[in-house]
């Protein structure tokens, strides 16, 4: 089992491309996941409950806003470190990575990039420590892939903004203290508002009965004549590019996160295939099992290299949205295929909660849809190559 046993799969010695600091960060998050996530995560999934007590601990290990400036109480790390953290968290469960990526890329990033100095000072240190939880409201009941047609709107009432509308499928909305809400002003221009919990007319009901991401809380954001203080408008961005820039950062993190889920499935399958005997030999002896393993390892290795290269481009501020789309799409699809193939190697055991594969597979069915569906990302690449948008 060359290069695939030491807690993670590294067939192409990609570790040699990482710094000592990267390796240390990865090890500390890996150890943290082993202790804090793995023992109970199957139970949380069965009970359709989120381990919310882990949020503050995520802050303690620097997993909330890793790339946000130290000036605001965050770690100020590079994008490879962010990717490695997402990879390790998703090896535990996608729900934990989702919480960290929403807080980091979809809540802290827009406040740092588009917020006033007062907003940054007020919210970022608490978000970094996990003392408050954030959510990101872009998707609406009638507008998912096409957020530009959003109906949520606000009007200027002199001393406040009046917000009306609804957002749906929002990670952590029922437990969020603040939500970054994207809404149109009277001119139809998309702007971002920081909506704080407790405002009259603002509710966040939970969306129950999910068969995927069961250890993550999902809900709505409903605004019925909510008076939002004027100082809560993000002053430094307008248009759909605001939320899309947040998505660039989150999609990048997902491209790494998928590596963690995939590696966990593949490692489980390889180990099982060496131990399980049929026809008096380990099932790993069969050519068809080896074909599955070899193909999965090849795909995972390609995805790891893509994530690493994208991380270097992110660090140099050179990654394009289309490159990020390609990596998100490729790596999540790779992880889902590996989960499906690994599950087959385990036979009936593959559906058991005693192994992580089925849980990863169900989670990945959300990941392939959120942050832009598999097909939308394909069309983004098509647009980049041809210059022709095939969305409409
Ligand atoms: P289009 O006309 O192409 O663009 C409108 C404006 O936005 C700009 N833009 C971007 N800017 C930066 N980065 C990007 N990735 C950008 N994509 C677009 C664009 O340049 C333009 O700017 P300007 O200045 O010219 O106005 O927009 P469109 O309406 O045709 O839509 C394009 C499309 C379909 C690609 C896009 O809207 C899309 O990606 N749709 C998918 C929606 C999506 O990803 N939603 C995610 C919701 S959040 C979520 O799922 C969180 S899951 C959380 C968890 O991890 O738990
Ligand atoms: P639709 O847009 O209705 O798409 C349905 C199908 O049609 C898809 O297969 C799609 O690819 C296809 N399709 C749509 N348009 C085209 C086209 N032009 N060409 C070809 N095919 C097309 N959103 C947030 O804002 N914040 C969150 O925190 C958040 N968290 C989420 C958590 C979970 C667990 C899930 C499942 C979703 C979450 N989302 C969140 C929403 C997510 O981003 C949307 O589900 C996603 O963008 C797709 O939108 P939709 O579900 O409305 O599907």
XYZ file of C-alpha atoms and ligand atoms in Angstrom:
501
model
C 0.000 0.000 0.000
C 2.660 2.451 -1.156
C 2.158 6.060 -0.043
C -1.440 5.521 0.869
C -1.236 4.449 4.458
C 0.147 7.280 6.567
C -3.183 8.773 7.500
C -3.617 10.134 4.017
C -2.971 9.237 0.395
C 0.047 10.873 -1.273
C 0.937 8.775 -4.280
C 2.843 11.516 -6.113
C 4.776 12.801 -3.057
C 2.807 16.031 -3.135
C 3.856 16.582 0.478
C 7.222 17.656 -0.957
C 5.429 20.668 -2.435
C 4.175 21.740 0.983
C 6.067 23.792 3.572
C 6.839 22.647 7.122
C 4.110 25.013 8.296
C 1.566 23.448 5.919
C 2.427 19.963 7.180
C 2.096 21.117 10.781
C -1.284 22.750 10.156
C -2.542 19.634 8.375
C -1.348 17.354 11.146
C -2.936 19.433 13.887
C -6.307 19.549 12.097
C -6.086 15.822 11.277
C -5.425 15.009 14.933
C -8.260 17.319 15.989
C -10.687 15.586 13.605
C -9.631 12.156 14.875
C -10.394 13.187 18.451
C -13.361 15.539 18.053
C -15.242 14.429 14.934
C -14.744 10.760 14.114
C -15.944 9.172 17.377
C -19.482 10.654 17.224
C -20.122 11.729 13.659
C -22.121 8.666 12.665
C -24.432 9.242 15.657
C -24.980 12.899 14.676
C -25.844 11.807 11.145
C -28.282 9.172 12.374
C -29.951 11.687 14.677
C -29.949 14.427 12.013
C -28.283 16.778 14.467
C -25.380 19.169 14.135
C -22.435 19.041 16.575
C -22.704 22.783 17.217
C -20.427 22.520 20.255
C -17.544 22.104 17.778
C -17.902 25.614 16.330
C -15.937 27.354 19.092
C -13.346 24.583 18.911
C -13.003 25.215 15.171
C -12.153 28.795 16.145
C -9.545 27.542 18.617
C -7.700 25.603 15.880
C -7.775 28.513 13.408
C -10.285 26.904 11.030
C -12.632 29.921 10.948
C -11.321 32.484 8.474
C -7.811 30.982 8.174
C -6.901 33.463 5.410
C -8.492 36.489 7.114
C -6.050 39.093 8.429
C -4.480 38.756 11.868
C -5.485 42.390 12.364
C -9.028 41.095 12.927
C -8.121 38.210 15.218
C -7.890 35.565 12.471
C -4.834 33.434 11.589
C -3.791 35.248 8.360
C -2.622 32.021 6.694
C -2.207 31.368 2.965
C -4.705 29.643 0.671
C -2.895 26.284 0.638
C -3.288 26.191 4.425
C -6.985 26.988 4.023
C -7.293 24.146 1.513
C -5.504 21.669 3.768
C -7.795 22.595 6.664
C -10.889 22.055 4.476
C -9.475 18.708 3.303
C -8.952 17.460 6.833
C -12.326 18.663 8.096
C -14.168 16.987 5.210
C -12.279 13.752 5.843
C -14.250 13.875 9.097
C -17.570 14.978 7.626
C -18.751 17.477 5.011
C -20.953 19.139 7.622
C -17.915 20.275 9.613
C -16.201 21.588 6.477
C -19.411 23.339 5.438
C -19.609 25.232 8.714
C -15.980 26.292 8.404
C -16.258 27.276 4.748
C -19.462 29.275 5.160
C -18.042 31.153 8.143
C -14.674 31.737 6.406
C -15.461 32.355 2.739
C -19.087 33.432 2.739
C -19.300 35.522 5.917
C -15.827 36.680 6.994
C -14.503 37.169 3.460
C -17.259 39.616 2.371
C -16.964 41.567 5.621
C -13.186 41.874 5.150
C -13.400 42.566 1.398
C -16.509 44.774 1.220
C -17.195 45.938 4.793
C -16.525 49.210 6.621
C -13.768 49.332 9.233
C -16.452 49.430 11.947
C -18.106 46.280 10.571
C -14.735 44.499 10.399
C -13.862 45.414 14.000
C -17.332 44.507 15.239
C -17.805 41.108 13.607
C -14.546 39.532 12.413
C -12.837 38.786 15.759
C -15.975 37.122 17.120
C -16.505 35.123 13.928
C -12.853 33.982 14.017
C -13.288 32.653 17.545
C -16.631 31.003 16.800
C -18.301 33.212 19.409
C -20.853 34.103 16.772
C -22.034 32.049 13.789
C -22.672 33.427 10.304
C -24.826 32.378 7.337
C -24.890 33.410 3.667
C -28.183 34.075 1.930
C -28.097 34.015 -1.853
C -30.377 31.146 -2.985
C -34.131 31.773 -2.991
C -37.129 29.471 -3.384
C -37.491 30.533 -7.041
C -33.845 31.264 -7.881
C -30.958 28.842 -7.301
C -28.637 28.591 -10.296
C -29.846 31.996 -11.447
C -29.237 34.248 -8.420
C -29.255 37.361 -10.614
C -33.063 37.073 -10.786
C -33.423 37.264 -6.980
C -36.615 38.794 -5.607
C -35.444 39.752 -2.114
C -35.325 43.538 -1.990
C -34.807 46.479 0.311
C -35.926 50.079 0.186
C -34.363 53.140 1.757
C -36.611 54.481 4.521
C -34.370 57.361 5.553
C -33.013 56.149 8.883
C -33.082 52.403 7.993
C -33.562 49.924 5.138
C -36.776 47.878 4.917
C -36.003 44.300 3.822
C -38.515 41.834 2.349
C -38.106 38.401 0.781
C -36.876 34.900 1.548
C -33.755 32.789 1.158
C -33.801 28.991 1.128
C -31.339 26.141 1.666
C -29.112 28.235 3.894
C -26.383 26.429 5.847
C -26.515 27.226 9.577
C -29.319 29.777 9.226
C -31.301 28.538 12.279
C -28.265 28.951 14.560
C -26.759 32.018 12.900
C -26.215 35.244 14.824
C -25.709 37.172 11.586
C -26.517 36.534 7.943
C -24.893 38.127 4.899
C -27.990 38.692 2.785
C -27.842 39.595 -0.895
C -30.816 41.701 -1.976
C -31.733 44.238 -4.644
C -32.150 47.944 -3.909
C -34.783 50.191 -5.535
C -32.611 50.444 -8.666
C -32.440 46.653 -8.928
C -28.756 46.583 -7.955
C -27.593 43.628 -5.813
C -26.109 44.723 -2.478
C -25.039 42.884 0.680
C -26.582 43.480 4.115
C -25.467 42.145 7.489
C -28.747 41.066 9.089
C -28.497 40.388 12.805
C -30.581 37.858 14.708
C -33.394 39.277 16.791
C -34.604 41.950 14.359
C -38.394 42.071 14.266
C -39.825 40.237 11.244
C -36.679 38.111 10.723
C -37.072 34.333 11.163
C -34.871 31.367 10.225
C -36.867 28.109 10.283
C -35.000 24.824 9.947
C -35.300 22.637 6.831
C -35.761 19.118 8.143
C -35.775 15.645 6.624
C -32.567 15.819 4.590
C -30.881 12.593 3.489
C -27.609 14.419 2.905
C -25.543 16.637 5.182
C -27.574 15.401 8.113
C -24.995 16.685 10.617
C -25.366 20.219 9.225
C -28.262 22.535 10.076
C -29.936 24.005 7.019
C -32.789 26.483 6.958
C -34.495 29.507 5.497
C -34.058 33.217 6.043
C -37.414 34.997 5.959
C -37.702 38.785 5.977
C -41.071 40.361 6.623
C -40.627 44.141 6.732
C -37.323 43.864 8.592
C -35.775 47.206 9.579
C -32.048 46.828 8.922
C -29.807 49.580 10.360
C -28.115 51.579 7.616
C -24.662 50.901 9.042
C -25.210 47.193 8.214
C -24.993 47.690 4.444
C -21.690 46.417 2.994
C -20.495 49.684 1.454
C -17.753 48.530 -0.888
C -19.432 46.279 -3.448
C -22.393 46.313 -5.779
C -23.751 43.854 -8.318
C -23.789 40.068 -8.551
C -20.008 40.003 -8.565
C -20.163 40.600 -4.762
C -21.655 37.216 -3.858
C -19.811 35.564 -6.753
C -16.442 36.669 -5.360
C -17.367 35.033 -2.044
C -18.254 31.876 -3.962
C -14.826 31.849 -5.616
C -13.226 31.492 -2.198
C -15.732 28.884 -0.975
C -15.620 26.812 -4.182
C -11.825 26.759 -3.892
C -12.154 25.339 -0.367
C -14.607 22.713 -1.589
C -12.133 21.557 -4.258
C -9.812 20.662 -1.357
C -12.530 19.384 0.951
C -13.584 16.775 -1.612
C -10.054 15.313 -1.448
C -10.574 14.511 2.218
C -13.873 12.687 1.712
C -12.454 10.776 -1.278
C -9.285 9.728 0.533
C -11.263 8.460 3.500
C -13.430 6.306 1.208
C -10.499 4.946 -0.785
C -8.427 4.119 2.290
C -11.365 2.324 3.822
C -11.933 0.324 0.620
C -8.273 -0.665 0.178
C -8.004 -1.837 3.790
C -11.244 -3.787 3.558
C -10.220 -5.429 0.271
C -7.001 -6.751 1.850
C -8.879 -8.236 4.809
C -12.081 -9.555 3.269
C -11.742 -13.013 1.714
C -13.976 -14.612 -0.881
C -13.151 -17.781 -2.823
C -10.373 -18.254 -0.219
C -8.421 -15.158 -1.281
C -8.570 -11.474 -0.328
C -10.937 -9.638 -2.660
C -7.944 -7.346 -3.383
C -6.546 -10.258 -5.446
C -9.205 -9.912 -8.097
C -8.339 -7.897 -11.170
C -11.674 -6.111 -11.058
C -11.008 -4.889 -7.498
C -7.528 -3.743 -8.469
C -8.939 -1.917 -11.484
C -11.272 -0.003 -9.205
C -8.473 0.824 -6.749
C -5.998 1.856 -9.464
C -8.520 4.090 -11.211
C -9.630 5.716 -7.969
C -6.042 6.405 -6.953
C -5.265 7.923 -10.342
C -8.275 10.235 -10.173
C -7.575 11.274 -6.607
C -3.939 12.026 -7.426
C -4.940 14.210 -10.402
C -7.428 16.067 -8.214
C -4.801 16.632 -5.513
C -2.439 18.164 -8.063
C -5.204 20.394 -9.419
C -6.055 21.611 -5.913
C -2.427 22.291 -5.066
C -1.796 24.244 -8.285
C -4.995 26.230 -7.779
C -3.816 27.035 -4.256
C -0.583 28.486 -5.631
C -2.606 30.604 -8.084
C -4.892 31.745 -5.236
C -1.856 32.748 -3.166
C -0.597 34.852 -6.093
C -4.097 36.293 -6.646
C -4.023 34.837 -10.166
C -6.746 32.142 -10.003
C -9.606 32.861 -12.396
C -13.252 32.084 -11.516
C -13.297 29.534 -14.371
C -10.259 27.711 -13.011
C -11.966 27.555 -9.632
C -15.157 26.223 -11.251
C -13.200 23.507 -13.036
C -11.517 22.391 -9.820
C -14.743 22.405 -7.792
C -16.566 20.412 -10.443
C -13.764 17.948 -11.129
C -12.853 17.248 -7.529
C -16.387 16.852 -6.208
C -17.317 14.522 -9.067
C -14.113 12.573 -8.456
C -15.010 12.207 -4.764
C -18.538 11.073 -5.539
C -17.263 8.463 -8.021
C -14.724 7.227 -5.462
C -17.430 7.009 -2.798
C -19.636 4.948 -5.142
C -16.810 2.597 -6.221
C -15.499 2.212 -2.665
C -18.948 1.351 -1.444
C -19.124 -1.458 -3.990
C -15.814 -2.894 -2.791
C -17.327 -3.260 0.675
C -20.352 -5.131 -0.639
C -23.206 -5.031 1.886
C -20.860 -3.594 4.509
C -20.635 -0.533 2.281
C -24.057 0.623 3.370
C -23.299 0.245 7.068
C -22.721 3.219 9.339
C -19.807 1.268 10.785
C -17.871 2.567 7.778
C -17.823 6.211 6.605
C -18.416 5.619 2.890
C -22.198 5.840 2.618
C -22.229 8.964 4.791
C -19.619 10.650 2.573
C -21.557 9.594 -0.513
C -24.798 11.100 0.760
C -23.014 14.291 1.791
C -21.360 14.630 -1.606
C -24.786 14.611 -3.254
C -25.235 18.075 -1.701
C -21.723 19.217 -2.503
C -22.208 18.424 -6.189
C -25.255 20.749 -6.127
C -24.363 23.603 -3.797
C -21.964 26.428 -4.641
C -23.032 25.958 -8.271
C -24.244 22.652 -9.673
C -22.071 20.221 -11.621
C -23.693 21.360 -14.875
C -23.469 25.090 -14.129
C -19.706 24.727 -13.606
C -19.447 22.873 -16.885
C -21.214 25.777 -18.597
C -18.855 28.247 -16.917
C -15.925 26.374 -18.512
C -17.796 26.282 -21.830
C -18.320 30.040 -21.617
C -14.655 30.597 -20.804
C -13.526 28.575 -23.815
C -16.040 29.784 -26.394
C -17.061 33.220 -25.108
C -20.679 32.141 -25.529
C -22.790 31.977 -22.328
C -25.068 28.921 -22.637
C -26.951 29.662 -19.398
C -29.978 31.261 -20.964
P -23.193 37.015 -15.240
O -23.917 38.016 -16.117
O -22.284 36.035 -15.876
O -22.362 37.787 -14.106
C -22.931 38.863 -13.377
C -21.766 39.648 -12.803
O -21.056 38.810 -11.880
C -19.703 38.659 -12.328
N -19.304 37.292 -12.026
C -18.279 36.993 -11.238
N -17.404 37.774 -10.578
C -16.469 37.162 -9.829
N -16.400 35.825 -9.720
C -17.259 34.996 -10.355
N -17.203 33.672 -10.191
C -18.262 35.581 -11.164
N -19.299 35.082 -11.908
C -19.931 36.133 -12.434
C -19.730 38.943 -13.815
O -18.481 39.334 -14.274
C -20.734 40.070 -13.853
O -20.094 41.233 -13.380
P -20.472 42.677 -13.990
O -19.563 43.621 -13.275
O -20.233 42.568 -15.469
O -21.920 42.884 -13.668
O -24.292 36.281 -14.355
P -25.479 35.327 -14.799
O -26.712 35.920 -14.195
O -25.460 35.059 -16.273
O -25.136 33.967 -13.980
C -23.943 33.293 -14.215
C -23.814 31.993 -13.387
C -24.889 31.017 -13.756
C -22.476 31.403 -13.760
C -23.750 32.247 -11.887
O -24.716 33.086 -11.443
C -23.641 31.006 -11.038
O -22.513 30.612 -10.722
N -24.743 30.338 -10.545
C -24.656 29.338 -9.507
C -25.206 29.901 -8.208
C -24.446 29.428 -7.006
O -23.333 28.973 -7.077
N -25.040 29.578 -5.840
C -24.387 29.228 -4.620
C -25.184 29.695 -3.421
S -24.240 29.680 -1.916
C -24.081 28.061 -1.533
O -24.434 27.174 -2.216
C -23.450 27.812 -0.238
S -23.308 26.147 0.193
C -22.591 26.380 1.659
C -21.952 25.210 2.283
O -20.735 24.937 2.017
O -22.601 24.601 3.167
P -31.907 24.767 -9.801
O -31.187 26.023 -10.111
O -33.381 24.778 -9.825
O -31.370 23.630 -10.769
C -32.023 22.379 -10.931
C -31.330 21.615 -12.055
O -31.389 22.386 -13.263
C -29.847 21.396 -11.771
O -29.453 20.116 -12.234
C -29.161 22.459 -12.597
O -27.833 22.112 -12.983
C -30.093 22.568 -13.783
N -29.971 23.882 -14.427
C -30.339 25.096 -13.928
N -30.027 26.064 -14.794
C -29.468 25.461 -15.866
C -28.928 25.933 -17.087
N -28.867 27.237 -17.384
N -28.442 25.020 -17.966
C -28.442 23.695 -17.667
N -28.931 23.192 -16.520
C -29.435 24.072 -15.637
N -27.412 28.549 -0.904
C -27.048 29.687 -0.258
O -27.263 30.798 -0.745
N -26.453 29.641 0.962
C -26.178 28.466 1.590
O -25.622 28.455 2.693
C -26.564 27.246 0.935
N -26.389 26.063 1.560
C -26.866 24.908 0.993
C -26.819 23.716 1.701
C -27.339 22.556 1.151
C -27.321 21.282 1.948
C -27.875 22.563 -0.158
C -28.391 21.299 -0.766
C -27.946 23.737 -0.865
C -27.452 24.939 -0.300
N -27.562 26.174 -0.967
C -27.178 27.340 -0.335
C -28.284 26.253 -2.225
C -27.463 25.832 -3.451
O -26.492 26.776 -3.771
C -28.465 25.627 -4.603
O -29.193 24.457 -4.306
C -27.769 25.500 -5.942
O -27.168 26.717 -6.332
C -28.748 25.022 -7.062
O -29.921 25.725 -7.027
P -31.345 24.936 -7.014
O -31.271 23.903 -5.954
O -32.405 25.963 -6.938
O -31.412 24.185 -8.383
